[in-house]
Amino acid sequence: MYALHVNRCEVFLVSRLRVIDLERRDCCGTPPATWEDPAYSGHGDWSMLGADGCGAVAVHVDATPVRFDVPIPGELLARLTWRNRRGRTRSLKHVVDGRLERSVSLQGFYRLTSESADELAEVVTSALS
């Protein structure tokens, strides 16, 4: 999973998260007694991602550090593709000269094609070295 951020028409790779498992563990803290209690008190930093909300489940991840200084190159941005549940692929709309003029087509959760995931992995690897 890749977390992305858009700032002034530029798309940044914030973090790569690899799902380890979907099971609740001791590190998750005690289950909430009321709706006001945090769902995963042991994972306060990740609770903002909506674990156990909107149908999500507890997730343990291996993640790269959160950064806001790793831009996705404009030529890659134009090539990124996603596949929907029906198997159709789509690319980002509103990419002009390597810049994302409108971020609406990037909002939400989408499954990258394996080719696009591999290219984003190269961006992560370059940033970490």
Short mmCIF file of C-alpha atoms in Angstrom, two decimals:
data_model
loop_
_atom_site.label_atom_id
_atom_site.label_comp_id
_atom_site.label_asym_id
_atom_site.label_seq_id
_atom_site.Cartn_x
_atom_site.Cartn_y
_atom_site.Cartn_z
CA MET A 1 0.00 0.00 0.00
CA TYR A 2 1.34 3.44 -0.86
CA ALA A 3 0.28 6.60 0.94
CA LEU A 4 0.42 9.62 -1.36
CA HIS A 5 0.12 13.36 -0.77
CA VAL A 6 -0.58 16.13 -3.26
CA ASN A 7 0.85 19.61 -2.74
CA ARG A 8 0.76 22.33 -5.37
CA CYS A 9 0.10 19.88 -8.22
CA GLU A 10 3.01 17.66 -7.23
CA VAL A 11 2.43 14.12 -5.91
CA PHE A 12 4.62 12.86 -3.08
CA LEU A 13 5.13 9.29 -1.91
CA VAL A 14 4.60 9.53 1.85
CA SER A 15 5.11 5.89 2.87
CA ARG A 16 4.96 2.31 1.65
CA LEU A 17 3.11 -0.07 3.95
CA ARG A 18 3.31 -3.83 3.59
CA VAL A 19 0.51 -5.73 5.30
CA ILE A 20 1.90 -8.36 7.68
CA ASP A 21 -1.39 -9.72 9.00
CA LEU A 22 -5.00 -8.87 9.75
CA GLU A 23 -5.27 -10.35 13.22
CA ARG A 24 -5.64 -8.53 16.51
CA ARG A 25 -2.63 -9.11 18.80
CA ASP A 26 -1.60 -8.13 22.31
CA CYS A 27 0.10 -5.03 20.91
CA CYS A 28 -3.29 -3.73 19.74
CA GLY A 29 -4.44 -3.06 23.30
CA THR A 30 -7.75 -4.01 24.81
CA PRO A 31 -10.85 -4.09 22.62
CA PRO A 32 -13.06 -1.02 23.07
CA ALA A 33 -15.82 -1.24 25.65
CA THR A 34 -17.81 1.64 24.11
CA TRP A 35 -17.87 3.41 20.79
CA GLU A 36 -15.92 6.29 22.35
CA ASP A 37 -12.93 4.08 23.21
CA PRO A 38 -10.09 3.80 20.68
CA ALA A 39 -10.37 0.65 18.56
CA TYR A 40 -6.65 -0.12 18.84
CA SER A 41 -5.23 1.79 21.77
CA GLY A 42 -1.81 0.18 21.27
CA HIS A 43 -1.57 1.68 17.80
CA GLY A 44 -2.40 5.31 18.43
CA ASP A 45 -0.23 6.51 15.54
CA TRP A 46 -2.13 4.34 13.07
CA SER A 47 -5.65 4.88 14.40
CA MET A 48 -6.07 7.88 12.09
CA LEU A 49 -5.94 5.48 9.14
CA GLY A 50 -9.30 4.10 10.19
CA ALA A 51 -8.47 0.63 11.50
CA ASP A 52 -11.76 -1.10 12.34
CA GLY A 53 -13.72 1.78 10.88
CA CYS A 54 -15.73 1.66 7.67
CA GLY A 55 -15.34 -2.11 7.51
CA ALA A 56 -11.55 -2.12 7.94
CA VAL A 57 -9.86 -4.69 10.16
CA ALA A 58 -6.85 -4.62 12.42
CA VAL A 59 -3.72 -4.51 10.31
CA HIS A 60 -0.08 -4.88 11.24
CA VAL A 61 2.25 -3.32 8.71
CA ASP A 62 5.91 -2.96 7.92
CA ALA A 63 6.22 0.64 6.79
CA THR A 64 8.84 3.00 5.49
CA PRO A 65 9.30 6.23 7.46
CA VAL A 66 6.64 8.86 6.80
CA ARG A 67 8.12 11.57 4.61
CA PHE A 68 6.74 14.41 2.56
CA ASP A 69 9.84 15.06 0.44
CA VAL A 70 9.79 12.17 -2.06
CA PRO A 71 8.16 13.42 -5.28
CA ILE A 72 6.84 11.00 -7.85
CA PRO A 73 8.49 11.94 -11.17
CA GLY A 74 6.05 13.52 -13.62
CA GLU A 75 6.71 10.95 -16.34
CA LEU A 76 5.88 8.15 -13.88
CA LEU A 77 2.79 9.97 -12.69
CA ALA A 78 1.43 9.90 -16.24
CA ARG A 79 2.08 6.11 -16.49
CA LEU A 80 0.59 5.00 -13.17
CA THR A 81 -2.37 2.69 -13.64
CA TRP A 82 -4.92 1.08 -11.34
CA ARG A 83 -7.18 -1.94 -11.81
CA ASN A 84 -10.73 -1.96 -10.52
CA ARG A 85 -12.73 -4.96 -9.32
CA ARG A 86 -14.00 -5.63 -12.82
CA GLY A 87 -10.46 -5.88 -14.15
CA ARG A 88 -10.51 -2.57 -16.01
CA THR A 89 -7.45 -0.38 -15.79
CA ARG A 90 -7.42 3.38 -15.47
CA SER A 91 -4.82 6.07 -15.19
CA LEU A 92 -4.86 9.44 -13.45
CA LYS A 93 -6.91 12.17 -15.02
CA HIS A 94 -5.76 15.77 -15.12
CA VAL A 95 -2.01 15.07 -15.46
CA VAL A 96 -0.57 17.96 -17.48
CA ASP A 97 3.17 18.27 -18.13
CA GLY A 98 3.96 15.87 -15.27
CA ARG A 99 1.80 17.74 -12.78
CA LEU A 100 -1.53 16.73 -11.29
CA GLU A 101 -3.85 19.66 -11.99
CA ARG A 102 -6.77 18.12 -10.05
CA SER A 103 -6.40 15.51 -7.34
CA VAL A 104 -9.94 14.11 -7.47
CA SER A 105 -8.91 11.01 -9.46
CA LEU A 106 -6.32 10.18 -6.79
CA GLN A 107 -8.63 10.41 -3.79
CA GLY A 108 -9.62 7.07 -2.26
CA PHE A 109 -8.22 3.55 -2.13
CA TYR A 110 -7.28 1.83 -5.39
CA ARG A 111 -5.33 -1.29 -6.42
CA LEU A 112 -2.24 -0.48 -8.43
CA THR A 113 -1.34 -2.67 -11.37
CA SER A 114 1.76 -4.76 -10.65
CA GLU A 115 3.79 -2.68 -13.13
CA SER A 116 2.90 0.57 -11.38
CA ALA A 117 3.56 -0.96 -7.95
CA ASP A 118 7.01 -2.05 -9.16
CA GLU A 119 7.78 1.47 -10.42
CA LEU A 120 6.70 3.06 -7.12
CA ALA A 121 8.85 0.51 -5.28
CA GLU A 122 11.84 1.82 -7.26
CA VAL A 123 11.02 5.37 -6.10
CA VAL A 124 10.93 4.14 -2.48
CA THR A 125 14.20 2.26 -2.87
CA SER A 126 15.92 5.31 -4.34
CA ALA A 127 14.64 7.53 -1.54
CA LEU A 128 15.86 5.14 1.15
CA SER A 129 19.40 4.90 -0.24
#
